[in-house]
Short mmCIF file of C-alpha atoms and ligand atoms in Angstrom, two decimals:
data_model
loop_
_atom_site.label_atom_id
_atom_site.label_comp_id
_atom_site.label_asym_id
_atom_site.label_seq_id
_atom_site.Cartn_x
_atom_site.Cartn_y
_atom_site.Cartn_z
CA MET X 46 195.04 82.57 225.98
CA ASN X 47 191.93 81.55 223.99
CA ARG X 48 192.63 79.94 220.39
CA PRO X 49 191.17 82.12 217.52
CA LEU X 50 188.52 80.04 216.00
CA LEU X 51 188.57 81.65 212.71
CA GLU X 52 192.23 80.66 212.23
CA MET X 53 191.28 76.92 212.73
CA THR X 54 190.47 74.33 209.82
CA LEU X 55 187.38 72.13 210.47
CA ASP X 56 189.99 69.47 211.36
CA GLU X 57 191.46 71.39 214.02
CA LEU X 58 188.26 72.38 215.28
CA ARG X 59 187.42 68.84 215.55
CA ALA X 60 190.49 67.96 217.32
CA ALA X 61 189.84 70.98 220.01
CA MET X 62 186.11 69.34 220.44
CA THR X 63 187.73 65.81 221.07
CA ASP X 64 190.37 67.28 223.22
CA LYS X 65 187.35 68.66 225.58
CA GLY X 66 185.60 65.29 225.39
CA LEU X 67 182.93 66.51 223.19
CA PRO X 68 182.01 64.36 219.96
CA GLY X 69 183.81 65.48 216.78
CA TYR X 70 180.34 66.44 215.12
CA ARG X 71 180.12 69.58 217.65
CA ALA X 72 182.87 71.08 215.23
CA GLU X 73 180.51 70.70 212.14
CA GLN X 74 177.87 72.26 214.20
CA LEU X 75 179.70 75.12 215.25
CA ALA X 76 181.25 75.89 211.81
CA ASP X 77 177.72 75.84 210.41
CA TRP X 78 176.57 78.51 212.99
CA VAL X 79 179.57 80.81 212.31
CA TYR X 80 180.37 80.19 208.53
CA ARG X 81 176.91 79.33 207.16
CA LYS X 82 174.54 81.48 209.64
CA GLY X 83 176.85 84.15 210.48
CA VAL X 84 175.99 83.46 214.23
CA THR X 85 178.71 84.23 216.70
CA ASP X 86 176.92 84.42 220.12
CA PRO X 87 177.02 81.11 221.94
CA ALA X 88 173.66 81.85 223.71
CA ALA X 89 171.97 81.90 219.96
CA MET X 90 173.58 78.31 219.03
CA SER X 91 170.66 76.44 220.23
CA ASN X 92 171.77 72.87 219.47
CA LEU X 93 175.09 73.16 221.35
CA PRO X 94 175.76 72.46 224.82
CA ALA X 95 177.24 75.32 227.23
CA GLY X 96 181.15 75.41 227.19
CA VAL X 97 181.43 74.21 223.59
CA LEU X 98 183.42 77.62 222.97
CA GLU X 99 185.20 77.59 226.11
CA GLY X 100 189.01 78.30 225.35
CA LEU X 101 188.29 79.69 221.82
CA ASP X 102 187.44 83.26 220.70
CA ILE X 103 185.53 84.26 217.61
CA LEU X 104 185.09 87.71 217.78
CA THR X 105 187.74 89.75 219.71
CA SER X 106 186.56 93.03 218.17
CA HIS X 107 183.79 95.16 218.55
CA ILE X 108 181.94 97.87 216.59
CA VAL X 109 182.40 101.34 218.02
CA GLU X 110 180.92 103.45 215.10
CA ARG X 111 178.64 102.69 212.11
CA THR X 112 177.90 104.97 209.24
CA ASP X 113 175.37 103.97 206.43
CA SER X 114 175.27 106.28 203.31
CA PRO X 115 172.43 106.61 200.92
CA ASP X 116 173.85 104.48 198.36
CA GLY X 117 173.72 101.34 200.53
CA VAL X 118 177.40 101.44 201.59
CA THR X 119 177.84 100.52 205.41
CA LYS X 120 181.00 101.49 206.97
CA LEU X 121 182.06 99.95 210.48
CA LEU X 122 184.65 101.20 213.03
CA LEU X 123 186.06 98.35 214.77
CA GLU X 124 187.86 98.39 218.00
CA MET X 125 190.43 95.58 219.10
CA PRO X 126 191.21 94.61 222.48
CA ASP X 127 194.35 96.93 222.60
CA ASN X 128 192.05 99.81 221.63
CA GLU X 129 193.36 100.30 218.13
CA ARG X 130 190.79 100.72 215.38
CA VAL X 131 190.63 99.73 211.90
CA GLU X 132 187.64 100.39 209.33
CA THR X 133 185.88 98.12 207.14
CA VAL X 134 183.29 98.62 204.63
CA LEU X 135 180.24 96.88 203.00
CA ILE X 136 179.58 97.73 199.46
CA PRO X 137 176.07 96.34 198.06
CA ALA X 138 175.44 95.99 194.04
CA GLY X 139 172.86 93.96 193.06
CA ASN X 140 173.14 90.47 194.34
CA ARG X 141 176.95 91.15 195.21
CA ALA X 142 177.90 92.43 198.72
CA THR X 143 181.38 93.08 198.60
CA ALA X 144 183.53 93.38 201.87
CA CYS X 145 186.19 95.67 201.84
CA VAL X 146 188.61 94.71 204.74
CA SER X 147 191.66 96.21 206.39
CA THR X 148 194.90 94.35 206.77
CA GLN X 149 196.89 96.84 209.04
CA VAL X 150 196.42 99.50 211.64
CA GLY X 151 197.55 102.49 210.08
CA CYS X 152 200.03 101.96 207.12
CA ALA X 153 203.59 102.84 206.34
CA MET X 154 203.55 103.30 202.74
CA GLY X 155 202.84 107.07 203.34
CA CYS X 156 200.86 107.83 199.94
CA ALA X 157 200.37 111.48 199.88
CA PHE X 158 196.68 111.57 199.16
CA CYS X 159 195.63 108.83 201.61
CA ALA X 160 194.37 109.60 205.14
CA THR X 161 195.48 106.21 206.31
CA ALA X 162 199.08 107.06 205.66
CA ARG X 163 199.03 110.22 207.85
CA ASP X 164 199.85 108.47 211.38
CA GLY X 165 202.19 105.70 209.73
CA LEU X 166 201.86 102.06 210.71
CA ARG X 167 200.74 101.29 214.36
CA ARG X 168 200.51 97.21 213.86
CA ASN X 169 199.50 94.35 211.81
CA LEU X 170 196.18 92.69 212.00
CA ARG X 171 196.24 89.32 212.99
CA THR X 172 194.54 86.74 210.40
CA GLU X 173 191.42 86.55 212.76
CA GLU X 174 191.26 90.28 212.87
CA ILE X 175 191.03 90.52 209.38
CA LEU X 176 188.59 87.83 209.20
CA GLN X 177 186.39 89.09 211.99
CA GLN X 178 185.69 91.95 209.82
CA VAL X 179 183.57 89.88 207.14
CA LEU X 180 181.68 88.31 210.09
CA HIS X 181 180.83 91.93 211.57
CA LEU X 182 179.72 93.40 208.19
CA ARG X 183 177.52 90.39 207.67
CA GLN X 184 175.97 90.56 211.16
CA ALA X 185 175.44 94.53 210.95
CA THR X 186 173.93 94.47 207.19
CA GLY X 187 172.28 90.89 207.67
CA ARG X 188 173.83 90.47 204.00
CA GLU X 189 175.86 87.39 202.96
CA ILE X 190 179.37 88.59 201.91
CA THR X 191 179.92 87.47 198.18
CA ASN X 192 183.26 89.20 197.45
CA VAL X 193 186.11 90.48 199.44
CA VAL X 194 188.66 93.18 198.43
CA PHE X 195 191.90 93.86 200.50
CA MET X 196 191.41 97.36 200.00
CA GLY X 197 190.89 98.88 203.40
CA MET X 198 193.56 100.33 205.61
CA GLY X 199 197.10 98.97 205.36
CA GLU X 200 199.19 97.33 202.89
CA PRO X 201 198.03 93.61 202.42
CA LEU X 202 201.57 92.21 201.04
CA ALA X 203 203.45 94.17 204.00
CA ASN X 204 201.15 92.03 206.22
CA TYR X 205 202.15 89.14 204.14
CA ASP X 206 201.54 85.77 206.34
CA ALA X 207 198.24 87.09 207.68
CA THR X 208 196.80 88.09 204.34
CA VAL X 209 197.61 84.80 202.71
CA ALA X 210 196.06 82.91 205.72
CA ALA X 211 193.29 85.04 205.80
CA VAL X 212 192.78 84.51 201.93
CA ARG X 213 193.03 80.68 202.56
CA ALA X 214 190.30 80.95 205.37
CA LEU X 215 188.06 82.82 202.82
CA ILE X 216 188.37 80.34 200.18
CA ASP X 217 188.24 77.13 202.45
CA PRO X 218 184.86 75.29 201.46
CA GLU X 219 184.51 74.22 205.10
CA ARG X 220 184.92 77.83 206.37
CA PHE X 221 183.78 81.12 204.57
CA GLY X 222 183.65 78.95 201.19
CA LEU X 223 184.15 81.98 198.78
CA SER X 224 185.32 81.41 195.54
CA ALA X 225 189.14 82.76 195.08
CA ARG X 226 187.67 84.62 191.62
CA ARG X 227 185.71 86.81 194.24
CA ILE X 228 188.70 87.89 196.18
CA THR X 229 191.00 91.07 195.30
CA VAL X 230 194.22 91.69 196.73
CA SER X 231 195.22 95.37 196.13
CA THR X 232 198.62 96.37 196.49
CA ILE X 233 201.01 99.31 196.30
CA GLY X 234 203.15 97.26 194.23
CA LEU X 235 205.85 95.22 196.25
CA PRO X 236 207.51 93.31 193.36
CA GLY X 237 209.13 90.78 195.66
CA LYS X 238 206.07 90.01 197.42
CA ILE X 239 204.14 89.83 194.12
CA ARG X 240 206.33 87.20 192.91
CA ARG X 241 205.96 85.02 196.06
CA LEU X 242 202.11 85.50 195.84
CA ALA X 243 202.14 83.99 192.43
CA LYS X 244 203.67 80.76 193.86
CA GLU X 245 200.86 80.47 196.53
CA GLY X 246 198.55 78.94 194.19
CA LEU X 247 195.73 81.22 195.02
CA PRO X 248 193.68 82.27 192.02
CA VAL X 249 192.74 85.91 193.58
CA THR X 250 192.64 89.22 191.54
CA LEU X 251 195.95 91.31 191.93
CA ALA X 252 195.00 94.99 192.04
CA ILE X 253 198.05 97.23 191.75
CA SER X 254 197.74 101.08 192.98
CA LEU X 255 200.04 102.37 190.33
CA HIS X 256 198.62 106.08 190.26
CA ALA X 257 201.46 107.49 188.13
CA PRO X 258 202.72 106.15 184.80
CA ASN X 259 206.49 107.42 185.62
CA ASP X 260 208.78 106.84 188.43
CA ALA X 261 209.58 110.28 189.25
CA LEU X 262 205.82 111.23 189.75
CA ARG X 263 204.97 107.85 191.21
CA ARG X 264 207.70 108.33 193.89
CA ARG X 265 205.93 111.91 194.90
CA LEU X 266 202.62 110.14 195.17
CA VAL X 267 203.78 106.95 196.69
CA PRO X 268 206.87 107.32 199.00
CA ALA X 269 207.20 103.62 199.58
CA ALA X 270 208.05 103.30 195.96
CA LYS X 271 211.41 104.73 196.47
CA GLY X 272 213.11 101.19 196.23
CA THR X 273 211.11 99.79 193.48
CA THR X 274 210.39 101.01 189.79
CA ILE X 275 207.44 100.71 187.65
CA GLU X 276 209.09 98.27 185.44
CA ASP X 277 210.02 95.93 188.20
CA ILE X 278 206.32 96.10 189.03
CA VAL X 279 205.14 95.39 185.75
CA SER X 280 207.48 92.35 185.48
CA ALA X 281 206.31 91.07 188.74
CA ALA X 282 202.65 91.46 187.64
CA GLN X 283 203.60 89.76 184.34
CA THR X 284 204.94 86.68 186.40
CA PHE X 285 201.61 86.72 188.56
CA PHE X 286 199.64 86.86 185.43
CA ARG X 287 201.38 83.90 183.83
CA SER X 288 201.28 81.77 186.84
CA ARG X 289 197.73 82.38 187.95
CA LYS X 290 196.07 83.32 184.56
CA ARG X 291 194.36 85.80 186.66
CA GLU X 292 193.85 89.14 184.98
CA VAL X 293 195.78 92.28 186.87
CA THR X 294 193.87 95.26 187.46
CA ILE X 295 195.39 98.98 187.70
CA GLU X 296 194.16 101.19 190.39
CA TYR X 297 194.66 104.70 189.50
CA VAL X 298 193.71 107.54 191.90
CA LEU X 299 193.19 110.68 189.50
CA ILE X 300 194.14 113.82 190.96
CA ARG X 301 193.62 117.05 189.03
CA ASP X 302 196.54 118.59 187.24
CA VAL X 303 198.83 116.09 189.07
CA ASN X 304 198.49 112.91 187.20
CA ASP X 305 195.29 113.36 184.86
CA THR X 306 197.11 115.14 181.96
CA LYS X 307 197.36 113.87 178.38
CA LEU X 308 200.99 112.70 178.97
CA CYS X 309 199.92 110.77 181.82
CA ALA X 310 197.21 109.00 179.85
CA GLU X 311 199.62 108.14 177.23
CA GLY X 312 202.33 106.56 179.48
CA LEU X 313 199.47 104.69 181.34
CA ILE X 314 198.25 103.38 177.69
CA ARG X 315 201.79 101.91 177.31
CA ILE X 316 201.71 100.32 180.49
CA ALA X 317 198.25 98.75 180.58
CA ASN X 318 198.78 97.44 177.19
CA ARG X 319 201.84 95.57 178.14
CA LEU X 320 200.10 94.07 181.08
CA ARG X 321 196.69 93.38 178.92
CA CYS X 322 194.99 94.45 182.35
CA ASN X 323 192.05 96.48 183.38
CA VAL X 324 192.22 99.96 184.73
CA ASN X 325 190.17 101.32 187.52
CA LEU X 326 190.22 105.11 187.64
CA ILE X 327 189.20 106.60 191.12
CA ARG X 328 188.67 110.29 191.40
CA TYR X 329 190.70 111.52 194.20
CA ASN X 330 188.31 111.96 197.35
CA PRO X 331 189.58 114.79 199.47
CA SER X 332 189.63 113.94 203.08
CA GLU X 333 191.35 117.22 204.45
CA GLU X 334 192.85 120.35 203.33
CA GLY X 335 195.71 119.30 201.20
CA ASP X 336 197.25 120.59 197.96
CA PHE X 337 195.36 118.00 195.80
CA ARG X 338 192.07 118.53 194.04
CA ARG X 339 189.42 116.23 192.81
CA PRO X 340 188.85 116.27 189.00
CA SER X 341 185.48 116.65 187.69
CA ALA X 342 183.51 113.80 186.47
CA ALA X 343 184.02 115.04 183.01
CA ALA X 344 187.85 115.22 183.25
CA ALA X 345 187.72 111.49 184.59
CA GLU X 346 185.55 110.58 181.62
CA SER X 347 187.88 112.15 179.16
CA PHE X 348 191.09 110.68 180.63
CA ALA X 349 188.78 107.21 180.54
CA ALA X 350 188.01 107.89 176.62
CA ARG X 351 191.73 108.66 175.88
CA LEU X 352 192.75 105.23 177.38
CA ARG X 353 189.96 103.59 175.57
CA ARG X 354 191.20 105.04 172.29
CA GLY X 355 194.56 103.48 173.21
CA GLY X 356 193.04 99.95 173.49
CA VAL X 357 192.52 99.96 177.27
CA ASN X 358 189.72 98.33 179.38
CA VAL X 359 189.15 100.98 181.53
CA GLN X 360 186.47 101.99 184.00
CA VAL X 361 185.94 105.08 186.34
CA ARG X 362 184.94 103.75 189.82
CA ARG X 363 181.81 105.58 191.16
CA SER X 364 183.07 106.84 194.56
CA ARG X 365 180.60 105.26 196.47
CA GLY X 366 179.94 105.94 200.16
CA LEU X 367 181.26 109.12 200.16
CA ASP X 368 178.59 110.23 202.71
CA ALA X 369 179.87 107.42 204.87
CA ASP X 370 183.62 108.61 204.48
CA ALA X 371 183.91 105.37 202.74
CA ALA X 372 187.67 106.44 201.20
CA CYS X 373 190.52 104.66 202.74
CA GLY X 374 190.99 105.89 206.62
CA GLN X 375 188.41 108.65 206.60
CA LEU X 376 186.17 107.24 209.40
CA ARG X 377 188.82 106.66 211.69
CA THR X 378 190.38 110.00 211.04
CA ARG X 379 187.30 111.71 211.50
CA SER X 380 186.34 109.79 214.74
CA GLU X 381 189.62 110.48 216.19
CA GLN X 382 189.36 114.27 215.63
CA LYS X 383 185.66 114.06 217.19
CA ASN X 384 187.19 112.42 220.12
CA ALA X 385 190.16 115.07 220.44
CA SER X 386 187.75 117.77 220.13
N1 SAH C 449 197.71 99.47 200.09
C1 SAH C 449 196.71 98.90 199.16
C2 SAH C 449 195.31 98.76 199.79
C3 SAH C 449 194.62 100.17 200.61
S1 SAH C 449 194.32 101.53 199.44
C4 SAH C 449 196.77 99.75 197.99
O1 SAH C 449 197.51 100.54 197.98
O2 SAH C 449 196.25 99.28 197.01
C5 SAH C 449 193.01 100.89 198.56
C6 SAH C 449 192.78 102.08 197.37
O3 SAH C 449 192.27 103.24 197.70
C7 SAH C 449 194.10 102.33 196.63
O4 SAH C 449 193.97 102.19 195.37
C8 SAH C 449 194.01 103.86 197.17
O5 SAH C 449 194.84 104.36 196.33
C9 SAH C 449 192.85 104.19 197.16
N2 SAH C 449 192.67 105.60 198.04
C10 SAH C 449 193.45 105.95 199.09
N3 SAH C 449 193.05 107.16 199.57
C11 SAH C 449 192.49 107.65 198.47
C12 SAH C 449 191.75 108.81 198.27
N4 SAH C 449 191.89 110.19 199.17
N5 SAH C 449 190.82 109.17 197.22
C13 SAH C 449 190.40 108.20 196.28
N6 SAH C 449 191.10 106.87 196.60
C14 SAH C 449 192.22 106.51 197.78
#
């Protein structure tokens, strides 16, 4: 079994070089190629002797499909050695290039509106498989990744150890070197795991996918919420906020006539004001025939205006990459349908 280079600190890489009888500085050169230049092909690492990567893996996944949408969003479908597939997305905005990474193949949370949820959880991604997505996106687009959001397929906090290890690699100045402030972990809201994350000392932004202002509606939209309450999530989020001094974001997928009513807005205002958080509204992105409908842009704006009048910091997120099937799980689903037909 080869060792995953992306999971090794520079010190560990140095030790691996020494074990091979190579000078320790080969590790710095290797890290320079991989993390600074984004190069993973040993043949292109001109200053390194052959065999330097023997016993080490960098990329074990490969791109099987790529879609580019007119607004600049690039989405990749990656296949891993066991033939499982996940999506990863690059969203450019000015000087920023945000990688949206997956943490699981499939997802066990079962959200009623989400394409990934349909087939359930197949497996967790390993730390290196999460990190490989960042390298693939960089190589495929030539853009240096400045921000990472854990908002792809899967529930990051249900794959806790790999997610935290991936965050640590991303903020390690000797590896990806990102600022923790440019990393967002998005969760369906697992209170125990949020409290644990608060103790890790990682000043990442926490985004909570709330989607409903009361437990009854929330349990309908988010079956995994059965064992939790919004109250418990709010209290865990407050713990996170206090320990990390990092603002929490609420994600709210707006579904027409389901959770976009005046009553829902009023409930959301109360929660958001208690948390003093930012609210991101995302208009439901229909992925298949279903019971849900997408609200008009005007309806989303008036929901947002109501929140603003209630003193909430709110923005309606643009649904970028709709053409690239950029909503969670949609590229994989479409690709499977194509293969099946
Ligand atoms: N499990 C994590 C991260 C994955 S989902 C979480 O729940 O936060 C990332 C975001 O995409 C979530 O806010 C989710 O609600 C949203 N999303 C999923 N399917 C969607 C759809 N069909 N339309 C719009 N947003 C969707």
